[in-house]
Short mmCIF file of C-alpha atoms in Angstrom, two decimals:
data_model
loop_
_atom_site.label_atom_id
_atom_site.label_comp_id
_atom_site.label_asym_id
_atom_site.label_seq_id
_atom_site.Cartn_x
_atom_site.Cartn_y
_atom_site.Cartn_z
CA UNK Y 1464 173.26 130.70 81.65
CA UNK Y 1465 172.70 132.68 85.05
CA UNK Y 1466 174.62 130.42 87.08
CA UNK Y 1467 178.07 131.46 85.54
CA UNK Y 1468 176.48 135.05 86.23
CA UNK Y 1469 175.21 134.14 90.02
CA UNK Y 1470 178.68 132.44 90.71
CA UNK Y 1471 180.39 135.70 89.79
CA UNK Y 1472 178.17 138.17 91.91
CA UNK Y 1473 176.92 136.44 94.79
CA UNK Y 1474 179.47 138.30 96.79
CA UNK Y 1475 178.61 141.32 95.79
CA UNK Y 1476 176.46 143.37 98.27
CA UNK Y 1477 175.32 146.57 98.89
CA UNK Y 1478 178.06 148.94 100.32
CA UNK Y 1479 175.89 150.75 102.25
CA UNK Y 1480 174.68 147.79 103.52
CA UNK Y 1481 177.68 146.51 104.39
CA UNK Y 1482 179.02 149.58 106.26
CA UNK Y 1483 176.13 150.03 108.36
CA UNK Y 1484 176.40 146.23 108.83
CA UNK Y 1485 179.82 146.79 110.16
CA UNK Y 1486 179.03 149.86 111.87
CA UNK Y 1487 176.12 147.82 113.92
CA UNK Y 1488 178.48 144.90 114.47
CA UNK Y 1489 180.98 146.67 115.69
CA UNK Y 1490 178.79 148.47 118.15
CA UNK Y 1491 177.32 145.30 118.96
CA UNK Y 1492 180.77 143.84 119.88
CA UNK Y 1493 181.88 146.39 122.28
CA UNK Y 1494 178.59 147.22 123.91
CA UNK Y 1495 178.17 146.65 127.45
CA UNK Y 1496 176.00 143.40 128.29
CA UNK Y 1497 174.10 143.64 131.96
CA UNK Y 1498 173.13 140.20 131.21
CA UNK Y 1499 176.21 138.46 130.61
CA UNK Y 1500 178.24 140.75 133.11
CA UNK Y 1501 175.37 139.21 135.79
CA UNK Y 1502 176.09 135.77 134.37
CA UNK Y 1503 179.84 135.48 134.71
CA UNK Y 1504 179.92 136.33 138.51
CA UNK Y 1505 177.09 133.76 139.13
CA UNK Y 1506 177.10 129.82 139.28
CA UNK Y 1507 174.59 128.11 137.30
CA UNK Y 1508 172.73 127.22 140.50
CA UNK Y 1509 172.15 131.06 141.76
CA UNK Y 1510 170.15 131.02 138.02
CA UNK Y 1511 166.33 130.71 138.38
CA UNK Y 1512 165.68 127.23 137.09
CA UNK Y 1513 162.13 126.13 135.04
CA UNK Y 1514 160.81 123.40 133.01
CA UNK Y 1515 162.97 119.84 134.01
CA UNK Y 1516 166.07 121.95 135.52
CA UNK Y 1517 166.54 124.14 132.65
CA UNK Y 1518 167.55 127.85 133.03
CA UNK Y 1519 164.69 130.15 132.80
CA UNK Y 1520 165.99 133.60 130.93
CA UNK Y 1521 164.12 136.12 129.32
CA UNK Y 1522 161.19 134.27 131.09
CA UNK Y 1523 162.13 131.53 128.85
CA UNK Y 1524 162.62 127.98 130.13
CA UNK Y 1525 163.45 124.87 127.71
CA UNK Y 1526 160.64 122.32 127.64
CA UNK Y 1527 161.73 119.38 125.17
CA UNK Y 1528 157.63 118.53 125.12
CA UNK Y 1529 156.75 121.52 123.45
CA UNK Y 1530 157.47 122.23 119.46
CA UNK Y 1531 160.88 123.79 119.25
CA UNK Y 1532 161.47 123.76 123.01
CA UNK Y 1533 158.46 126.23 124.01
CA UNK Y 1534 160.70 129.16 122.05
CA UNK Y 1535 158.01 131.50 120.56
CA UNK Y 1536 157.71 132.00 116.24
CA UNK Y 1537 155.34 129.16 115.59
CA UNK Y 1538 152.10 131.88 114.65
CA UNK Y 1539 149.02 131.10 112.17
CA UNK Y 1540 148.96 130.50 109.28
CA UNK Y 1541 151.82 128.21 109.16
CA UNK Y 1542 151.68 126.85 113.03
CA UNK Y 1543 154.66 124.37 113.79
CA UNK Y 1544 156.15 124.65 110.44
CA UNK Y 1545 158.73 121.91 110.39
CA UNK Y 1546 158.52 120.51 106.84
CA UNK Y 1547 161.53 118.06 107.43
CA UNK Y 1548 160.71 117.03 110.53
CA UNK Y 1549 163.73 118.22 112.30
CA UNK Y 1550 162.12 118.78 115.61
CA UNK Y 1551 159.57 115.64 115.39
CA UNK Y 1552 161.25 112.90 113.09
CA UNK Y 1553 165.09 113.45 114.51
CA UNK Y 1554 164.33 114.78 118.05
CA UNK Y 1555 166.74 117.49 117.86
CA UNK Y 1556 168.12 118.19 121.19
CA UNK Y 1557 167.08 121.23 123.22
CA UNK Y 1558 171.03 122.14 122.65
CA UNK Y 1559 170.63 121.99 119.02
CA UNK Y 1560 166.96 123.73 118.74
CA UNK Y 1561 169.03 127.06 120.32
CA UNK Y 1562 171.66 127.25 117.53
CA UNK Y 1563 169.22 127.06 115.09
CA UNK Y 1564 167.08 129.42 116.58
CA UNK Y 1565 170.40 131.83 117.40
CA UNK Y 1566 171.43 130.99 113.34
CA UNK Y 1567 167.86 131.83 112.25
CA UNK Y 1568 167.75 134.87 114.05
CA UNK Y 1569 170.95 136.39 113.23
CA UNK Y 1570 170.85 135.65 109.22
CA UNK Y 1571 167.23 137.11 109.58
CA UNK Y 1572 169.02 140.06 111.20
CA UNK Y 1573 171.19 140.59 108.40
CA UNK Y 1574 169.03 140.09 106.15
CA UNK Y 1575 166.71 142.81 107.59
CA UNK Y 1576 169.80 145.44 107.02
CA UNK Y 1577 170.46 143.97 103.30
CA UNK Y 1578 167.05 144.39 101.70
CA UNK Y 1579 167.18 147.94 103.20
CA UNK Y 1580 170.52 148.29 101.75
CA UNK Y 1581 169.10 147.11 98.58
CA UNK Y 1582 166.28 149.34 98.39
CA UNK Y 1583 167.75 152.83 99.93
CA UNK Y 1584 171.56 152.01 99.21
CA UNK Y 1585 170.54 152.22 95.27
CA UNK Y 1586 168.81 155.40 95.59
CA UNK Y 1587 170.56 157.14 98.28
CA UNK Y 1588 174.62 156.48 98.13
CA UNK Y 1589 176.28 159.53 99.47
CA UNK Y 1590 179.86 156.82 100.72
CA UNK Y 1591 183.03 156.64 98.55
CA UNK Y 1592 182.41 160.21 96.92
CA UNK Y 1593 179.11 159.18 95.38
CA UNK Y 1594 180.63 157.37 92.68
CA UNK Y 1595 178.49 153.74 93.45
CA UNK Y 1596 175.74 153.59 91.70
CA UNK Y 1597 173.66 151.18 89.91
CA UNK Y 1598 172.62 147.69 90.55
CA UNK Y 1599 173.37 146.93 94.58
CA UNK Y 1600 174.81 143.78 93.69
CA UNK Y 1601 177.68 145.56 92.11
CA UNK Y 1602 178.20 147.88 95.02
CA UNK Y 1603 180.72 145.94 96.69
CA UNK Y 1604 182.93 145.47 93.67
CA UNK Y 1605 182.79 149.22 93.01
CA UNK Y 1606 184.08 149.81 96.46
CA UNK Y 1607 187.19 147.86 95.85
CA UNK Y 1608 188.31 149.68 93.00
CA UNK Y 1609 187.64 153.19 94.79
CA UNK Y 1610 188.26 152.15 98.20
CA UNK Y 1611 190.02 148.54 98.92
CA UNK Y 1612 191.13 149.65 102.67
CA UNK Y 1613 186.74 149.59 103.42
CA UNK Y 1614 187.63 146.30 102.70
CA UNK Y 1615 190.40 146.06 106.09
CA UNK Y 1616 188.10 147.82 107.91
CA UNK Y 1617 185.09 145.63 107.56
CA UNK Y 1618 187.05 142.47 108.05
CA UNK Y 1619 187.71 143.85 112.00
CA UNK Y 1620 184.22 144.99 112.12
CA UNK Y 1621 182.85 141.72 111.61
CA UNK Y 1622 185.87 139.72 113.18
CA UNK Y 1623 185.01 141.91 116.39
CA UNK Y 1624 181.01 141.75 116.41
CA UNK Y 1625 181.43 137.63 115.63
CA UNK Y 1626 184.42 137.56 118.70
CA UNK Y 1627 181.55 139.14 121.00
CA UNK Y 1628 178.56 137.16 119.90
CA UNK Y 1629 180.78 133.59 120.95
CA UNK Y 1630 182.32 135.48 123.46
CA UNK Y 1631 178.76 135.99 124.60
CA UNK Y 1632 176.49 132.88 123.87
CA UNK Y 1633 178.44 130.08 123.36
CA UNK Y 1634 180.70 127.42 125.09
CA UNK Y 1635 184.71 128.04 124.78
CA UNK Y 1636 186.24 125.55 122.47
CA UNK Y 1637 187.40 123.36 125.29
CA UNK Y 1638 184.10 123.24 126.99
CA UNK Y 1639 182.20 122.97 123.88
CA UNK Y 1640 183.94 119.87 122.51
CA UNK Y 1641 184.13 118.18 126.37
CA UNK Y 1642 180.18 117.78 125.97
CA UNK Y 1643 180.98 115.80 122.72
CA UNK Y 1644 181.85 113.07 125.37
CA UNK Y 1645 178.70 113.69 127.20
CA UNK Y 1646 176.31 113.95 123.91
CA UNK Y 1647 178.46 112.53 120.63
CA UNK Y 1648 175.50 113.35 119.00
CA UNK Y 1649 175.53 117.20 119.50
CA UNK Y 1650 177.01 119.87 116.86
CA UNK Y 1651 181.05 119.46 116.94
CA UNK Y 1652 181.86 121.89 119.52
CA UNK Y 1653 179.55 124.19 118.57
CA UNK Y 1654 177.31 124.65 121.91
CA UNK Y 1655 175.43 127.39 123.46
CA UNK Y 1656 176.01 128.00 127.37
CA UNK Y 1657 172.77 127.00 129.37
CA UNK Y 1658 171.96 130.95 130.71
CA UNK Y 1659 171.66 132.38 127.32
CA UNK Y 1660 168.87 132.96 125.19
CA UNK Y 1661 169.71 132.87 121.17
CA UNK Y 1662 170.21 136.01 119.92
CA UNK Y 1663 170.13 138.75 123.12
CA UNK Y 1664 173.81 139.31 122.69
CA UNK Y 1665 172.68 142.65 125.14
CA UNK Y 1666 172.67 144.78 121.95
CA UNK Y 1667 169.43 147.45 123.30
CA UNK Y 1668 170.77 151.08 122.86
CA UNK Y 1669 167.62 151.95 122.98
CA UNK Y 1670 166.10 149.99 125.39
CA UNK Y 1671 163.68 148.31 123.53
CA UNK Y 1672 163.79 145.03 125.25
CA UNK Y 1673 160.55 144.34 126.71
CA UNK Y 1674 160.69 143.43 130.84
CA UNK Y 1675 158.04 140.61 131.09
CA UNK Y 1676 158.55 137.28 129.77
CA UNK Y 1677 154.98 137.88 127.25
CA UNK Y 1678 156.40 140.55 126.01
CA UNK Y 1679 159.87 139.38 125.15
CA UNK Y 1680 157.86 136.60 123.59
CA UNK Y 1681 155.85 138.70 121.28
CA UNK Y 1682 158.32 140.71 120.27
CA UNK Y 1683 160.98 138.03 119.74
CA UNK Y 1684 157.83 136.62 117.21
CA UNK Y 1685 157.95 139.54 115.31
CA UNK Y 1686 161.65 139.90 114.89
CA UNK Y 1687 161.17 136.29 113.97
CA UNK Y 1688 158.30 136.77 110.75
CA UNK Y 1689 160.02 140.34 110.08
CA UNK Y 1690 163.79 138.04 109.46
CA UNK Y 1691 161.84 135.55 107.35
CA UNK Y 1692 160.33 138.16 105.49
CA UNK Y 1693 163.80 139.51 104.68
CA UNK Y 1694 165.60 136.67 104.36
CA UNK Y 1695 162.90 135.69 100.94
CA UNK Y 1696 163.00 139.37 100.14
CA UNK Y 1697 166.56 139.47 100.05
CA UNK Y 1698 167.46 136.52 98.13
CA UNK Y 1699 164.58 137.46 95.45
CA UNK Y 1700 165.85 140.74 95.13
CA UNK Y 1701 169.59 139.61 94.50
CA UNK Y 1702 168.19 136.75 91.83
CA UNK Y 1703 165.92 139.82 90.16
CA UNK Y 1704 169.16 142.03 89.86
CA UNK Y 1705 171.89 139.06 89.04
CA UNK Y 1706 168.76 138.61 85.74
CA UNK Y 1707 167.94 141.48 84.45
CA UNK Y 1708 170.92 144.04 85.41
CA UNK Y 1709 169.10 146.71 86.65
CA UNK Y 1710 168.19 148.28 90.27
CA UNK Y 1711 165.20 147.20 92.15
CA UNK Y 1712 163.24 150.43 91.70
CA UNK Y 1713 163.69 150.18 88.16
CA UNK Y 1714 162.56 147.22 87.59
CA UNK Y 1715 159.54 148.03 89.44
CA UNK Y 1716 159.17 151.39 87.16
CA UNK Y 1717 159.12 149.07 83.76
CA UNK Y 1718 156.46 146.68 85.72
CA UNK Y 1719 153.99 149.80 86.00
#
């Protein structure tokens, strides 16, 4: 039966994956944001307003006519893919659309860094001495026998980077669950502030982020299909190795 067999390695990710994971997050918690620096010595009124007195950022303003709010990653073939009617049958709120636009992005995010981990993490595993090998969905149980203090050290990495990111984005616990009295219908606490778009935690070492609102669009779209992509990629890939035991590439090897 391979659910006795998914049950017992569904934890069990690439260690690569995970460090860089951690390495990211914890970058990502303890980077400097202009944005939210800008935001927390302004009032809500000094914030350029749009669509029916909703904040505009990133050139984004909420419009609760539009599919999903206006926010961009509805793209041919698929259109307004909403299969279960979220948007049009139970009129999610525009509150609600951003957390599951910010949860969409960020497991397509990780998901991104696990199917690399997958596919360069079982080829290329130079961590813990070079002793992980095989299968990536072992990985992370291999660690623990050669290294269970990665495992201290990735708990703080993620505990920081997950600190920032609410820190960042959403409503402090006592704010969060006043609007419950305002809107009992909204998530239980859980509640994005107005002035912040889901996902730009201020995370651009590079400096990537495009400066006109188009552009931020289009390339928000692409993160978008690119974490989609990932997220099916990923799951398939730790299904194909939970099956038949053996590492991506060689499966592919005895498929040629």
């Amino acid at each position: 039966s391979i659910r006795p067999i998914l049950k017992k390695n569904i934890m069990k990710i690439s260690a690569p994956t995970l460090t860089f994971m951690s390495v990211v997050g914890l970058a990502a918690g303890f980077a400097p944001n202009a944005a939210t620096k800008t935001a927390t010595s302004l009032s809500l009124s000094d914030i350029p307003m749009g669509n029916a007195g909703y904040p505009e950022v990133n050139g984004w303003s909420a419009d609760p006519s539009k599919f999903c709010a206006g926010l961009p990653g509805a793209v041919a073939p698929l259109g307004e893919f909403d299969p279960l009617g979220l948007v049009s049958k139970y009129g999610l709120s525009v509150d609600e659309i951003k957390r599951y636009r910010e949860s969409e992005v960020t497991h397509g995010r990780v998901a991104m860094l696990a199917s690399l981990g997958y596919l360069v993490g079982e080829s290329f595993h130079p961590f813990f001495g070079g002793v992980i090998s095989g299968p990536a969905n072992s990985h992370l149980a291999q660690v623990q026998d050669v290294a269970p203090g990665f495992f201290i050290a990735l708990t703080a990495a993620i505990g920081a980077s997950e600190l920032y990111r609410a820190k960042t984005g959403w409503n402090a616990p006592p704010k969060g669950l006043s609007k419950i009295v305002d809107d009992p219908n909204s998530a239980f606490g859980a509640r994005l502030n107005d002035d912040y778009y889901p996902g730009d935690i201020g995370f651009d070492p590079l400096g990537l982020k495009p400066k006109t609102a188009s552009g931020f669009a289009e390339m928000q779209t692409k993160e978008l299909n690119n974490g989609r992509l990932a997220m099916i990629g990923a799951i398939g890939m730790l299904i194909q190795e939970t099956v038949s035991e053996q590492t991506i590439m060689d499966t592919l090897k005895t498929m040629m």
